[in-house]
Coordinates of C-alpha atoms and ligand atoms in Angstrom, one line a residue:
M23 CA -55.0 103.8 -16.4
R24 CA -53.5 106.9 -16.1
S25 CA -52.1 107.0 -12.1
Y26 CA -50.5 108.9 -9.7
K27 CA -49.1 108.6 -6.7
I28 CA -49.6 111.4 -3.9
G29 CA -48.2 112.1 -1.5
V30 CA -49.8 113.0 2.0
I31 CA -49.1 115.0 4.6
K32 CA -51.9 116.0 7.5
G33 CA -50.4 117.3 9.7
D34 CA -51.4 118.9 13.1
G35 CA -54.6 120.9 14.6
I36 CA -57.2 120.7 12.1
G37 CA -54.7 119.2 9.1
P38 CA -55.8 115.7 8.5
E39 CA -59.3 116.8 8.8
I40 CA -58.7 118.7 6.3
V41 CA -57.2 116.7 4.2
D42 CA -59.2 113.5 4.9
E43 CA -61.9 115.8 3.0
A44 CA -60.1 117.2 0.4
I45 CA -59.0 112.4 -0.1
K46 CA -62.5 112.2 -0.1
V47 CA -63.3 114.4 -3.1
L48 CA -59.7 113.1 -5.0
D49 CA -61.9 110.0 -4.9
A50 CA -64.9 110.6 -6.3
V51 CA -64.0 112.8 -8.9
S52 CA -60.9 110.1 -10.2
V53 CA -63.0 107.5 -10.6
A54 CA -65.6 109.8 -12.7
Q55 CA -62.7 110.6 -14.3
G56 CA -61.5 107.8 -14.8
F57 CA -57.8 108.2 -13.4
N58 CA -56.3 106.6 -9.9
L59 CA -54.8 107.8 -7.5
K60 CA -52.1 106.4 -4.8
Y61 CA -51.7 107.8 -1.2
D62 CA -48.9 108.0 0.2
E63 CA -48.3 109.1 4.4
F64 CA -45.8 111.3 5.5
L65 CA -44.7 112.9 8.8
L66 CA -44.0 116.7 9.1
G67 CA -44.4 119.2 12.0
G68 CA -45.6 118.5 15.7
A69 CA -46.9 115.3 14.5
A70 CA -43.1 114.4 13.3
I71 CA -42.2 115.4 16.4
D72 CA -44.6 113.2 18.5
E73 CA -43.5 110.3 16.0
T74 CA -39.6 111.1 15.8
G75 CA -38.8 113.5 17.9
V76 CA -37.9 115.8 14.3
P77 CA -40.1 117.9 11.9
L78 CA -38.7 116.9 8.9
P79 CA -37.9 112.9 9.1
E80 CA -35.3 111.8 6.7
E81 CA -38.1 109.5 4.5
T82 CA -40.6 112.2 4.6
I83 CA -38.1 114.4 2.2
Q84 CA -37.0 111.5 0.5
G85 CA -40.2 110.1 -0.5
V86 CA -42.2 113.3 -1.2
K87 CA -39.6 113.0 -3.9
K88 CA -41.1 109.8 -5.6
C89 CA -44.6 111.6 -5.7
D90 CA -46.3 113.0 -8.5
A91 CA -47.4 115.5 -6.1
V92 CA -48.0 116.4 -2.6
L93 CA -50.8 117.2 -0.3
F94 CA -50.3 119.4 2.5
G95 CA -52.9 120.3 5.7
A96 CA -51.1 122.5 8.4
I97 CA -49.1 122.3 11.0
G98 CA -47.8 123.9 14.4
G99 CA -49.9 124.0 17.5
P100 CA -49.3 124.7 21.5
K101 CA -47.5 122.0 22.1
W102 CA -44.7 122.4 20.1
D103 CA -44.5 125.9 21.1
N104 CA -41.7 126.1 23.6
L105 CA -39.6 123.7 21.5
E106 CA -36.2 125.3 20.7
R107 CA -36.1 126.8 16.9
H108 CA -34.6 123.5 15.0
L109 CA -37.2 122.0 16.4
R110 CA -40.4 123.4 15.8
P111 CA -43.1 122.3 13.6
E112 CA -42.6 125.7 11.0
T113 CA -39.1 124.6 10.9
G114 CA -39.8 121.4 9.3
L115 CA -42.1 123.5 6.8
L116 CA -39.2 125.6 5.8
G117 CA -36.9 123.2 5.4
L118 CA -39.5 120.7 3.3
R119 CA -39.9 123.6 1.4
K120 CA -36.3 124.4 0.6
E121 CA -35.5 120.7 0.4
M122 CA -38.4 120.5 -2.7
G123 CA -37.3 123.3 -4.1
T124 CA -41.1 124.5 -3.9
F125 CA -39.7 128.4 -4.4
A126 CA -42.4 130.1 -6.0
N127 CA -46.6 129.8 -4.2
L128 CA -49.0 130.8 -6.1
R129 CA -51.6 132.3 -3.6
P130 CA -54.9 133.5 -5.4
A131 CA -57.5 135.2 -3.7
M132 CA -60.6 135.7 -5.4
V133 CA -64.2 137.0 -4.7
Y134 CA -66.8 133.9 -4.6
D135 CA -69.8 136.1 -6.5
E136 CA -71.9 133.6 -3.8
L137 CA -69.7 134.9 -0.7
V138 CA -69.6 138.5 -2.3
N139 CA -71.5 139.9 1.4
A140 CA -69.3 137.6 3.9
S141 CA -66.1 139.9 3.3
S142 CA -66.0 142.7 6.3
L143 CA -65.3 144.9 3.0
K144 CA -68.4 146.1 1.1
P145 CA -69.5 144.1 -1.8
S146 CA -68.5 147.4 -4.5
V147 CA -65.2 147.0 -2.9
I148 CA -64.4 143.0 -4.0
Q149 CA -67.1 141.4 -6.3
G150 CA -64.8 140.1 -9.1
V151 CA -61.9 140.8 -6.9
D152 CA -59.3 138.0 -9.0
I153 CA -55.8 139.0 -8.0
M154 CA -52.6 135.6 -7.9
V155 CA -50.3 136.5 -5.1
V156 CA -46.7 134.9 -6.4
R157 CA -44.4 134.7 -3.0
E158 CA -41.1 133.7 -3.0
L159 CA -40.7 131.1 -0.9
T160 CA -37.5 129.4 -0.3
G161 CA -35.7 132.7 -0.1
G162 CA -35.6 136.0 1.6
I163 CA -35.6 136.9 5.2
Y164 CA -36.6 133.5 5.8
F165 CA -33.6 131.4 5.6
G166 CA -30.9 134.9 5.3
Q167 CA -28.0 134.0 7.3
P168 CA -26.7 134.8 9.2
R169 CA -29.6 134.5 11.1
E170 CA -28.3 134.7 15.6
L171 CA -30.6 135.2 18.9
H172 CA -28.4 136.5 22.0
E173 CA -29.0 138.1 25.6
D174 CA -28.6 141.4 24.5
K175 CA -30.1 141.5 20.4
A176 CA -31.2 139.5 18.1
F177 CA -31.2 139.4 14.4
N178 CA -31.6 137.9 10.8
T179 CA -30.7 138.6 7.3
M180 CA -33.0 139.2 4.2
V181 CA -30.9 138.2 1.6
Y182 CA -32.5 137.8 -2.3
T183 CA -29.7 136.5 -5.1
K184 CA -30.3 137.6 -8.5
E185 CA -31.3 134.1 -10.2
E186 CA -33.6 133.8 -6.8
V187 CA -35.3 137.2 -8.2
E188 CA -35.4 136.4 -11.9
R189 CA -36.6 132.7 -11.4
I190 CA -39.9 134.0 -9.5
A191 CA -39.8 137.3 -11.8
R192 CA -40.5 134.9 -15.0
V193 CA -43.1 133.1 -12.7
A194 CA -45.1 136.1 -12.3
F195 CA -44.5 137.2 -15.8
D196 CA -45.5 133.9 -17.3
I197 CA -49.1 133.7 -15.3
A198 CA -49.3 137.2 -16.0
M199 CA -49.4 136.1 -19.2
K200 CA -52.6 133.7 -18.9
R201 CA -54.4 136.5 -16.8
D202 CA -55.1 140.6 -17.5
K203 CA -51.1 140.9 -18.6
R204 CA -50.5 143.1 -15.6
V205 CA -47.3 142.2 -12.7
C206 CA -47.1 144.6 -9.3
S207 CA -43.7 144.1 -7.8
V208 CA -43.7 144.6 -3.8
D209 CA -41.0 145.5 -2.0
K210 CA -39.6 148.4 0.6
A211 CA -37.1 149.8 -2.0
N212 CA -37.0 153.3 -0.5
V213 CA -35.4 151.9 2.9
L214 CA -34.1 148.2 2.4
E215 CA -31.2 147.6 -0.4
V216 CA -32.3 143.9 -1.3
S217 CA -35.2 145.8 -2.2
Q218 CA -34.1 148.1 -4.5
F219 CA -31.6 145.1 -6.7
W220 CA -35.3 143.5 -6.3
R221 CA -36.4 145.7 -8.4
E222 CA -33.6 146.1 -11.2
I223 CA -33.5 142.3 -11.9
V224 CA -37.6 142.7 -12.3
E225 CA -37.0 145.5 -14.6
E226 CA -34.8 143.4 -16.1
I227 CA -36.7 140.4 -17.3
A228 CA -39.5 142.6 -17.9
K229 CA -38.4 143.3 -20.7
E230 CA -38.6 139.2 -21.9
Y231 CA -42.4 140.6 -21.4
P232 CA -43.6 143.9 -23.7
E233 CA -47.0 142.9 -23.3
V234 CA -47.2 142.8 -19.3
E235 CA -47.2 145.8 -17.4
L236 CA -45.2 146.5 -14.7
S237 CA -45.3 149.0 -11.3
H238 CA -43.7 148.3 -8.3
M239 CA -45.2 149.6 -5.1
Y240 CA -43.8 149.2 -1.6
V241 CA -44.8 147.3 1.4
D242 CA -47.0 149.6 3.1
N243 CA -48.8 151.7 0.9
A244 CA -49.3 147.3 -0.7
A245 CA -51.3 146.3 2.2
M246 CA -53.0 149.5 2.4
Q247 CA -54.7 149.4 -1.1
L248 CA -55.5 145.7 -0.8
I249 CA -58.3 147.0 1.4
R250 CA -58.6 150.5 -0.4
D251 CA -59.2 148.6 -3.6
P252 CA -58.4 145.8 -4.1
K253 CA -59.6 145.2 -8.0
Q254 CA -56.7 146.8 -8.8
F255 CA -54.4 144.3 -8.7
D256 CA -53.9 141.3 -11.1
V257 CA -50.4 139.9 -10.1
I258 CA -48.4 140.6 -7.0
L259 CA -44.9 139.2 -7.6
T260 CA -43.4 139.9 -3.7
G261 CA -40.3 138.4 -1.6
N262 CA -41.0 135.6 1.4
I263 CA -41.9 137.8 4.0
F264 CA -44.4 140.5 2.6
G265 CA -46.0 138.0 0.5
D266 CA -46.5 136.3 3.8
I267 CA -48.0 138.9 5.3
L268 CA -49.7 140.1 2.6
S269 CA -50.8 137.0 1.0
D270 CA -52.4 136.7 5.0
A271 CA -54.6 139.9 4.2
A272 CA -55.6 139.5 0.8
S273 CA -57.4 136.3 1.7
M274 CA -59.7 137.6 4.0
L275 CA -61.3 139.7 0.7
S276 CA -63.1 136.4 0.0
G277 CA -64.4 136.1 3.4
S278 CA -62.6 133.5 5.5
I279 CA -58.9 132.1 5.3
G280 CA -60.3 129.0 5.3
L281 CA -61.4 129.4 1.5
L282 CA -58.0 130.0 -0.2
P283 CA -55.7 126.9 -0.9
S284 CA -52.0 127.6 -2.6
A285 CA -49.7 126.0 -5.1
S286 CA -45.8 125.5 -4.2
T287 CA -43.5 124.8 -6.9
G288 CA -40.7 125.0 -8.7
K289 CA -37.8 122.6 -9.6
G290 CA -39.9 119.6 -8.9
V291 CA -42.6 118.1 -7.1
G292 CA -44.7 120.4 -6.2
L293 CA -46.5 120.9 -2.6
Y294 CA -50.7 122.1 -1.7
E295 CA -51.6 123.6 0.5
P296 CA -54.4 125.8 1.8
I297 CA -53.0 129.1 2.9
H298 CA -54.1 129.1 7.1
G299 CA -52.4 127.4 9.5
S300 CA -53.6 124.5 11.5
A301 CA -56.1 125.9 14.0
P302 CA -55.4 124.3 17.4
D303 CA -58.4 126.1 18.6
I304 CA -60.8 124.4 17.1
A305 CA -58.5 121.0 15.6
G306 CA -60.7 118.1 16.7
Q307 CA -64.3 119.6 16.7
G308 CA -65.3 118.9 12.9
I309 CA -66.3 122.4 12.8
A310 CA -63.0 123.8 10.2
N311 CA -64.0 124.1 7.1
P312 CA -62.4 122.1 4.5
L313 CA -62.5 124.0 1.0
A314 CA -59.0 125.3 1.2
T315 CA -57.6 121.8 0.6
I316 CA -60.0 121.0 -1.3
S317 CA -59.2 123.6 -3.5
S318 CA -55.8 123.0 -2.9
A319 CA -56.3 119.6 -4.0
S320 CA -57.8 121.1 -7.6
M321 CA -54.9 123.4 -8.5
M322 CA -53.2 119.8 -8.0
L323 CA -54.6 118.2 -10.4
R324 CA -53.9 120.9 -13.2
Y325 CA -50.9 121.9 -12.0
A326 CA -49.2 118.9 -11.6
L327 CA -51.0 116.5 -13.2
G328 CA -53.1 118.2 -16.1
E329 CA -56.2 116.7 -15.0
E330 CA -57.6 119.6 -16.2
E331 CA -61.5 118.6 -16.3
A332 CA -60.7 117.1 -13.0
A333 CA -59.5 120.6 -11.3
D334 CA -63.0 122.2 -12.6
K335 CA -65.3 119.7 -11.5
I336 CA -64.4 120.6 -8.0
D337 CA -64.4 124.1 -8.5
N338 CA -67.5 124.5 -9.7
A339 CA -68.1 121.6 -7.2
I340 CA -67.3 124.3 -4.3
K341 CA -69.2 127.2 -6.1
K342 CA -72.0 124.9 -6.1
A343 CA -72.1 124.1 -2.8
L344 CA -71.6 127.5 -2.0
A345 CA -74.6 129.0 -3.9
E346 CA -77.3 126.4 -2.4
G347 CA -76.4 127.8 0.8
Y348 CA -74.2 125.4 2.9
R349 CA -71.6 126.9 5.0
T350 CA -69.0 126.0 8.0
G351 CA -69.3 127.7 10.2
D352 CA -66.7 130.5 9.6
L353 CA -69.0 131.6 7.8
A354 CA -72.0 130.7 9.3
D355 CA -73.2 134.6 9.0
Y356 CA -73.3 134.7 5.3
D357 CA -76.2 133.6 3.6
A358 CA -76.3 130.6 5.1
K359 CA -79.1 128.3 4.1
E360 CA -77.5 125.1 6.2
I361 CA -74.0 125.2 8.8
V362 CA -71.7 121.8 7.6
T363 CA -70.1 120.2 9.2
C364 CA -66.0 119.4 8.0
S365 CA -66.7 116.4 6.8
E366 CA -70.4 117.1 5.2
M367 CA -69.2 119.5 3.6
G368 CA -67.1 116.4 2.2
D369 CA -69.7 114.9 1.3
I370 CA -71.2 117.7 -0.7
V371 CA -68.3 119.1 -2.6
A372 CA -67.3 115.3 -3.5
D373 CA -71.0 114.8 -4.5
Y374 CA -71.4 118.0 -7.0
A375 CA -67.8 116.9 -8.2
S376 CA -68.5 113.2 -9.1
R377 CA -71.2 113.7 -12.0
Ligands
LIG6 C1 -48.0 129.7 5.8 C2 -47.0 129.7 7.1 C3 -45.8 129.7 6.6 C4 -45.1 130.4 6.7 C5 -45.4 129.3 8.8 C6 -46.3 128.3 8.8 C7 -43.7 128.8 8.2 O1 -47.4 131.3 7.3 O2 -47.4 128.9 5.0 O3 -47.5 131.2 5.3 O4 -44.7 132.0 7.2 O5 -44.3 130.9 5.5
LIG7 MN1 -48.4 132.7 5.9

């Protein structure tokens, strides 16, 4: 029997609730498809700080590298907000991404037909939206040196090397080849040298992909265009911080940030996580939307394990649950037939996915 080892990082806030539902669905679909999943849990973020004093324990770094893929919930919360930067939960996540070499963060933004009324934008603007944001994840201003905080000034550095831009550009072009063959590279080349550099290298890589149409857009304009006419985009290729911001904006096209998954891939083991945060304000109430995490589990099956059929089953199960009118609280106002808890949504999707 095919067997895989999944690293599980539940994290903080709603992390444990939503990851439990994703595991429920994974268990159901793996039984139905005849493969075996073993889980190994690791600490990260606030949970790790409470337990070990640091946000990224060595055990986590070593442990995840031995897995076939890692499923991750969310980290952070007010409890740890006042810690020094190197001890913050977010620093743990950034460190893990770096350690795992997951330089390519894929963040799809699609609109479920069932939820076309759930967006704050008109249905005519968003119906059929299908965007893949390819965000560079282990470089740029998030990691650039020097970075310093003083009494009278503070600074960070936005830096990209040729190799970093080349490899993320190739990821974007490869994905575009399997989609509508259009890449829009987003930068701030009218102001930043690092963006000018980015643009030139993306142009070079584009020559390897003559079938793909490449365009460039400044990030401020891209933010505006995402809201004005999101259907113009196929693949958006961008750096770390622009991708962070644009993918949050793009997520709302779908109606709720609680719907969208992400895959962080690169050198070895990939990290699969919802794009939303740990939502400490609703943690523990059982009302979080687990669909983004369940959908991330589906991406994990597809991209890390090659279990396409199982992934399709999960994707279809999510669509069916939405089509049947099941909604968690975040989507209560959108054609809901029944408001369900986080765990009930997990049950429903698990049931559909196992048929
Ligand atoms: C994300 C998050 C993280 C980021 C934070 C929690 C460090 O916002 O995954 O988008 O900025 O990358
Ligand atoms: Mn973010």
